PDB file of C-alpha atoms in Angstrom:
ATOM      1  CA  MET A 368      70.533 -51.839  86.071  1.00 45.00           C
ATOM      2  CA  LYS A 369      68.314 -54.490  84.548  1.00 48.00           C
ATOM      3  CA  ASN A 370      69.717 -58.015  84.694  1.00 47.00           C
ATOM      4  CA  THR A 371      66.774 -60.360  84.375  1.00 49.00           C
ATOM      5  CA  TYR A 372      68.182 -62.998  82.026  1.00 56.00           C
ATOM      6  CA  PRO A 373      70.220 -66.004  83.075  1.00 77.00           C
ATOM      7  CA  VAL A 374      73.770 -66.360  81.832  1.00 83.00           C
ATOM      8  CA  VAL A 375      73.912 -69.917  80.550  1.00 89.00           C
ATOM      9  CA  ALA A 376      77.603 -70.189  79.668  1.00 92.00           C
ATOM     10  CA  VAL A 377      80.912 -68.483  80.376  1.00 94.00           C
ATOM     11  CA  ALA A 378      84.152 -69.155  78.515  1.00 95.00           C
ATOM     12  CA  ARG A 379      87.697 -67.855  78.486  1.00 94.00           C
ATOM     13  CA  THR A 380      89.678 -67.400  75.300  1.00 95.00           C
ATOM     14  CA  ASP A 381      93.079 -65.969  74.510  1.00 94.00           C
ATOM     15  CA  SER A 382      93.707 -62.942  72.337  1.00 95.00           C
ATOM     16  CA  PRO A 383      96.848 -61.021  71.344  1.00 94.00           C
ATOM     17  CA  LEU A 384      95.746 -58.342  73.836  1.00 95.00           C
ATOM     18  CA  GLY A 385      95.198 -60.677  76.763  1.00 94.00           C
ATOM     19  CA  PRO A 386      92.649 -63.242  77.931  1.00 94.00           C
ATOM     20  CA  LEU A 387      88.982 -62.556  77.205  1.00 95.00           C
ATOM     21  CA  LEU A 388      85.939 -63.702  79.143  1.00 95.00           C
ATOM     22  CA  LEU A 389      82.804 -64.442  77.124  1.00 96.00           C
ATOM     23  CA  ALA A 390      79.262 -64.874  78.411  1.00 95.00           C
ATOM     24  CA  ALA A 391      76.105 -66.036  76.691  1.00 95.00           C
ATOM     25  CA  SER A 392      72.463 -65.917  77.683  1.00 93.00           C
ATOM     26  CA  GLN A 393      69.673 -67.806  75.993  1.00 92.00           C
ATOM     27  CA  ARG A 394      69.297 -64.793  73.672  1.00 93.00           C
ATOM     28  CA  GLY A 395      72.902 -64.502  72.479  1.00 96.00           C
ATOM     29  CA  LEU A 396      76.308 -63.135  73.401  1.00 97.00           C
ATOM     30  CA  SER A 397      75.814 -61.089  76.565  1.00 95.00           C
ATOM     31  CA  GLY A 398      79.347 -60.341  77.684  1.00 95.00           C
ATOM     32  CA  LEU A 399      82.886 -59.906  76.407  1.00 97.00           C
ATOM     33  CA  TRP A 400      85.509 -58.484  78.747  1.00 96.00           C
ATOM     34  CA  PHE A 401      89.266 -58.463  79.058  1.00 95.00           C
ATOM     35  CA  GLU A 402      90.038 -60.595  82.093  1.00 92.00           C
ATOM     36  CA  ASP A 403      91.768 -57.716  83.895  1.00 91.00           C
ATOM     37  CA  GLN A 404      89.569 -54.806  82.836  1.00 91.00           C
ATOM     38  CA  ARG A 405      87.576 -52.453  85.036  1.00 87.00           C
ATOM     39  CA  HIS A 406      83.828 -52.929  85.559  1.00 85.00           C
ATOM     40  CA  LEU A 407      83.722 -56.723  85.405  1.00 88.00           C
ATOM     41  CA  PRO A 408      80.330 -57.892  86.667  1.00 88.00           C
ATOM     42  CA  ALA A 409      80.492 -59.215  90.238  1.00 85.00           C
ATOM     43  CA  TRP A 410      78.687 -62.443  89.283  1.00 85.00           C
ATOM     44  CA  LEU A 411      81.541 -63.347  86.940  1.00 84.00           C
ATOM     45  CA  ALA A 412      83.819 -64.128  89.909  1.00 82.00           C
ATOM     46  CA  ASN A 413      81.519 -67.011  90.852  1.00 82.00           C
ATOM     47  CA  ARG A 414      81.504 -68.682  87.417  1.00 86.00           C
ATOM     48  CA  THR A 415      84.047 -71.196  86.185  1.00 86.00           C
ATOM     49  CA  PRO A 416      84.699 -70.715  82.476  1.00 88.00           C
ATOM     50  CA  ALA A 417      84.181 -73.714  80.232  1.00 88.00           C
ATOM     51  CA  PRO A 418      85.731 -74.189  76.791  1.00 85.00           C
ATOM     52  CA  ALA A 419      84.010 -71.950  74.225  1.00 89.00           C
ATOM     53  CA  SER A 420      83.501 -75.009  72.047  1.00 88.00           C
ATOM     54  CA  GLU A 421      80.878 -76.252  74.530  1.00 90.00           C
ATOM     55  CA  HIS A 422      78.433 -73.465  73.609  1.00 94.00           C
ATOM     56  CA  ALA A 423      77.525 -72.589  70.002  1.00 96.00           C
ATOM     57  CA  VAL A 424      77.390 -68.779  70.429  1.00 97.00           C
ATOM     58  CA  LEU A 425      80.625 -68.688  72.421  1.00 97.00           C
ATOM     59  CA  HIS A 426      82.360 -70.962  69.933  1.00 97.00           C
ATOM     60  CA  THR A 427      81.264 -68.753  67.014  1.00 97.00           C
ATOM     61  CA  THR A 428      82.349 -65.664  68.961  1.00 97.00           C
ATOM     62  CA  GLU A 429      85.759 -67.174  69.622  1.00 97.00           C
ATOM     63  CA  ARG A 430      86.239 -68.036  65.925  1.00 97.00           C
ATOM     64  CA  GLN A 431      85.161 -64.559  64.803  1.00 98.00           C
ATOM     65  CA  LEU A 432      87.445 -62.887  67.379  1.00 97.00           C
ATOM     66  CA  HIS A 433      90.421 -64.942  66.177  1.00 96.00           C
ATOM     67  CA  ALA A 434      89.661 -63.870  62.582  1.00 96.00           C
ATOM     68  CA  TYR A 435      89.296 -60.229  63.720  1.00 96.00           C
ATOM     69  CA  PHE A 436      92.671 -60.276  65.478  1.00 95.00           C
ATOM     70  CA  ALA A 437      94.237 -61.959  62.420  1.00 93.00           C
ATOM     71  CA  GLY A 438      92.969 -59.065  60.277  1.00 92.00           C
ATOM     72  CA  GLU A 439      90.613 -61.375  58.370  1.00 93.00           C
ATOM     73  CA  ARG A 440      87.329 -59.705  59.388  1.00 93.00           C
ATOM     74  CA  ASN A 441      86.212 -56.239  60.417  1.00 90.00           C
ATOM     75  CA  ASP A 442      82.754 -56.926  61.784  1.00 90.00           C
ATOM     76  CA  PHE A 443      80.889 -59.595  63.699  1.00 96.00           C
ATOM     77  CA  ASP A 444      77.814 -61.605  62.845  1.00 96.00           C
ATOM     78  CA  LEU A 445      76.546 -62.764  66.229  1.00 97.00           C
ATOM     79  CA  PRO A 446      73.253 -62.751  68.122  1.00 97.00           C
ATOM     80  CA  LEU A 447      73.682 -60.092  70.823  1.00 97.00           C
ATOM     81  CA  ASP A 448      71.885 -59.760  74.131  1.00 95.00           C
ATOM     82  CA  LEU A 449      72.161 -56.175  75.368  1.00 93.00           C
ATOM     83  CA  ASP A 450      69.158 -56.350  77.691  1.00 91.00           C
ATOM     84  CA  GLN A 451      71.161 -56.121  80.906  1.00 87.00           C
ATOM     85  CA  GLY A 452      71.478 -52.323  80.904  1.00 90.00           C
ATOM     86  CA  THR A 453      69.166 -49.425  81.567  1.00 95.00           C
ATOM     87  CA  ASP A 454      67.157 -47.947  78.700  1.00 96.00           C
ATOM     88  CA  PHE A 455      69.731 -45.145  78.435  1.00 97.00           C
ATOM     89  CA  GLN A 456      72.688 -47.555  78.395  1.00 97.00           C
ATOM     90  CA  ARG A 457      71.039 -49.732  75.766  1.00 96.00           C
ATOM     91  CA  ALA A 458      70.463 -46.648  73.578  1.00 97.00           C
ATOM     92  CA  VAL A 459      74.161 -45.777  73.857  1.00 98.00           C
ATOM     93  CA  TRP A 460      75.250 -49.357  73.133  1.00 97.00           C
ATOM     94  CA  GLN A 461      72.969 -49.553  70.092  1.00 97.00           C
ATOM     95  CA  ALA A 462      74.451 -46.264  68.839  1.00 97.00           C
ATOM     96  CA  LEU A 463      77.965 -47.692  69.248  1.00 97.00           C
ATOM     97  CA  LEU A 464      77.014 -50.445  66.808  1.00 97.00           C
ATOM     98  CA  THR A 465      76.543 -47.799  64.089  1.00 96.00           C
ATOM     99  CA  ILE A 466      80.170 -46.584  64.200  1.00 95.00           C
ATOM    100  CA  PRO A 467      81.874 -48.082  61.143  1.00 94.00           C
ATOM    101  CA  VAL A 468      85.307 -49.698  61.168  1.00 93.00           C
ATOM    102  CA  ARG A 469      88.120 -47.153  60.699  1.00 91.00           C
ATOM    103  CA  ALA A 470      85.828 -44.377  61.936  1.00 92.00           C
ATOM    104  CA  SER A 471      85.395 -42.751  65.305  1.00 93.00           C
ATOM    105  CA  LEU A 472      82.871 -40.604  67.101  1.00 94.00           C
ATOM    106  CA  SER A 473      83.222 -38.236  70.039  1.00 95.00           C
ATOM    107  CA  TYR A 474      81.235 -38.680  73.236  1.00 96.00           C
ATOM    108  CA  GLY A 475      79.413 -35.434  72.394  1.00 95.00           C
ATOM    109  CA  ALA A 476      78.495 -36.634  68.918  1.00 96.00           C
ATOM    110  CA  LEU A 477      77.266 -39.903  70.414  1.00 96.00           C
ATOM    111  CA  ALA A 478      75.117 -37.946  72.904  1.00 97.00           C
ATOM    112  CA  ARG A 479      73.632 -35.927  70.047  1.00 96.00           C
ATOM    113  CA  GLN A 480      73.038 -39.117  68.018  1.00 96.00           C
ATOM    114  CA  ILE A 481      70.845 -40.581  70.754  1.00 97.00           C
ATOM    115  CA  GLY A 482      68.981 -37.287  71.188  1.00 97.00           C
ATOM    116  CA  ARG A 483      70.559 -36.377  74.537  1.00 96.00           C
ATOM    117  CA  PRO A 484      73.080 -33.632  73.653  1.00 96.00           C
ATOM    118  CA  ALA A 485      73.549 -32.483  77.266  1.00 96.00           C
ATOM    119  CA  ALA A 486      74.230 -36.020  78.542  1.00 96.00           C
ATOM    120  CA  VAL A 487      77.867 -36.282  77.432  1.00 95.00           C
ATOM    121  CA  ARG A 488      79.139 -37.481  80.817  1.00 95.00           C
ATOM    122  CA  ALA A 489      76.316 -40.017  81.148  1.00 97.00           C
ATOM    123  CA  VAL A 490      77.132 -41.263  77.644  1.00 97.00           C
ATOM    124  CA  GLY A 491      80.759 -41.677  78.733  1.00 95.00           C
ATOM    125  CA  ALA A 492      79.658 -43.693  81.762  1.00 95.00           C
ATOM    126  CA  ALA A 493      77.424 -45.908  79.598  1.00 96.00           C
ATOM    127  CA  VAL A 494      80.260 -46.454  77.109  1.00 96.00           C
ATOM    128  CA  GLY A 495      82.490 -47.478  80.034  1.00 94.00           C
ATOM    129  CA  ARG A 496      79.922 -50.079  81.133  1.00 94.00           C
ATOM    130  CA  ASN A 497      79.547 -51.621  77.674  1.00 95.00           C
ATOM    131  CA  PRO A 498      79.246 -55.365  78.351  1.00 95.00           C
ATOM    132  CA  LEU A 499      80.369 -56.382  74.861  1.00 96.00           C
ATOM    133  CA  GLY A 500      83.760 -54.769  74.350  1.00 94.00           C
ATOM    134  CA  ILE A 501      85.238 -55.125  70.846  1.00 96.00           C
ATOM    135  CA  ILE A 502      81.934 -56.448  69.420  1.00 97.00           C
ATOM    136  CA  VAL A 503      80.064 -53.274  70.424  1.00 97.00           C
ATOM    137  CA  PRO A 504      82.921 -50.966  69.427  1.00 96.00           C
ATOM    138  CA  CYS A 505      83.306 -48.588  72.361  1.00 96.00           C
ATOM    139  CA  HIS A 506      87.003 -48.325  71.451  1.00 96.00           C
ATOM    140  CA  ARG A 507      85.935 -46.117  68.508  1.00 96.00           C
ATOM    141  CA  VAL A 508      84.740 -43.330  70.820  1.00 96.00           C
ATOM    142  CA  LEU A 509      87.275 -40.532  71.295  1.00 94.00           C
ATOM    143  CA  GLY A 510      87.451 -37.214  73.092  1.00 92.00           C
ATOM    144  CA  ALA A 511      86.073 -34.083  71.406  1.00 90.00           C
ATOM    145  CA  ASP A 512      89.597 -33.189  70.258  1.00 91.00           C
ATOM    146  CA  GLY A 513      90.241 -36.696  68.895  1.00 89.00           C
ATOM    147  CA  SER A 514      92.269 -37.793  71.910  1.00 89.00           C
ATOM    148  CA  LEU A 515      92.150 -41.247  73.397  1.00 90.00           C
ATOM    149  CA  THR A 516      90.081 -41.085  76.557  1.00 89.00           C
ATOM    150  CA  GLY A 517      88.942 -43.880  78.797  1.00 85.00           C
ATOM    151  CA  TYR A 518      88.699 -47.568  78.032  1.00 90.00           C
ATOM    152  CA  ALA A 519      87.839 -50.186  80.643  1.00 88.00           C
ATOM    153  CA  GLY A 520      90.458 -52.527  79.155  1.00 90.00           C
ATOM    154  CA  GLY A 521      93.192 -49.872  79.266  1.00 89.00           C
ATOM    155  CA  LEU A 522      94.170 -47.159  76.813  1.00 92.00           C
ATOM    156  CA  TRP A 523      96.949 -49.312  75.359  1.00 92.00           C
ATOM    157  CA  ARG A 524      94.287 -51.834  74.275  1.00 94.00           C
ATOM    158  CA  LYS A 525      92.057 -49.109  72.847  1.00 94.00           C
ATOM    159  CA  THR A 526      95.028 -47.932  70.803  1.00 93.00           C
ATOM    160  CA  ALA A 527      95.852 -51.480  69.699  1.00 93.00           C
ATOM    161  CA  LEU A 528      92.242 -52.113  68.584  1.00 95.00           C
ATOM    162  CA  LEU A 529      92.144 -48.886  66.575  1.00 94.00           C
ATOM    163  CA  ARG A 530      95.509 -49.717  65.006  1.00 92.00           C
ATOM    164  CA  LEU A 531      94.307 -53.250  64.190  1.00 94.00           C
ATOM    165  CA  GLU A 532      91.346 -51.795  62.338  1.00 93.00           C
ATOM    166  CA  LEU A 533      93.795 -49.679  60.337  1.00 91.00           C
ATOM    167  CA  GLY A 534      95.731 -52.803  59.324  1.00 88.00           C
ATOM    168  CA  HIS A 535      98.482 -52.853  61.989  1.00 85.00           C
ATOM    169  CA  PRO A 536      99.316 -55.938  64.098  1.00 80.00           C
ATOM    170  CA  PRO A 537      97.284 -56.128  67.328  1.00 72.00           C
ATOM    171  CA  THR A 538     100.170 -56.962  69.664  1.00 63.00           C
ATOM    172  CA  SER A 539     101.660 -54.795  72.353  1.00 52.00           C
ATOM    173  CA  PRO A 540     103.625 -55.306  75.535  1.00 48.00           C
ATOM    174  CA  THR A 541     101.251 -55.336  78.495  1.00 47.00           C
ATOM    175  CA  GLY A 542     100.635 -51.841  79.758  1.00 44.00           C
ATOM    176  CA  ALA A 543     102.412 -50.110  76.871  1.00 44.00           C
ATOM    177  CA  THR A 544     100.970 -47.113  75.114  1.00 42.00           C
ATOM    178  CA  LEU A 545     101.168 -47.241  71.322  1.00 42.00           C
ATOM    179  CA  GLU A 546     101.133 -44.373  68.893  1.00 46.00           C
ATOM    180  CA  LEU A 547      97.852 -44.666  67.004  1.00 45.00           C
ATOM    181  CA  PHE A 548      99.000 -43.692  63.535  1.00 40.00           C
ATOM    182  CA  SER A 549     102.730 -44.509  63.621  1.00 41.00           C
TER     183      SER A 549
END
């Protein structure tokens, strides 16, 4: 996996779904993870988060995330740095950016969209390694039958994010599973 850029700032911010870690490179926002999610980069353990207000991109990200969780915005206007992945991963992550709010796509449809229809499992792995959760909306990818499958932050968070985008409050007890359309 390519990782040739320096991370210049790391911040921690709270959200209704748990603490978030944000990272920025010189090119833009390069990471957004739930603090307890799977696939956190190893280098993150060695960084001490600073207040988001100390870095312009992280501060803007924090403000936009707060508005998103308050139901005041559906999309993000941020400089993104997705250069840390392989060519294949970057193609998947770019395709994720095309999934509109209140819409979803299956892993198979995503594989077809990037011109790799037989690479469904590889697409799933790339979605799982998305370094910019929420912003690059991997939570909008569902199983072929529309079922909730896989999310590095936990299926309860995937459900909560989808419900938020449908106008429901984003809160949930930790570890709970919510009904998507209830």
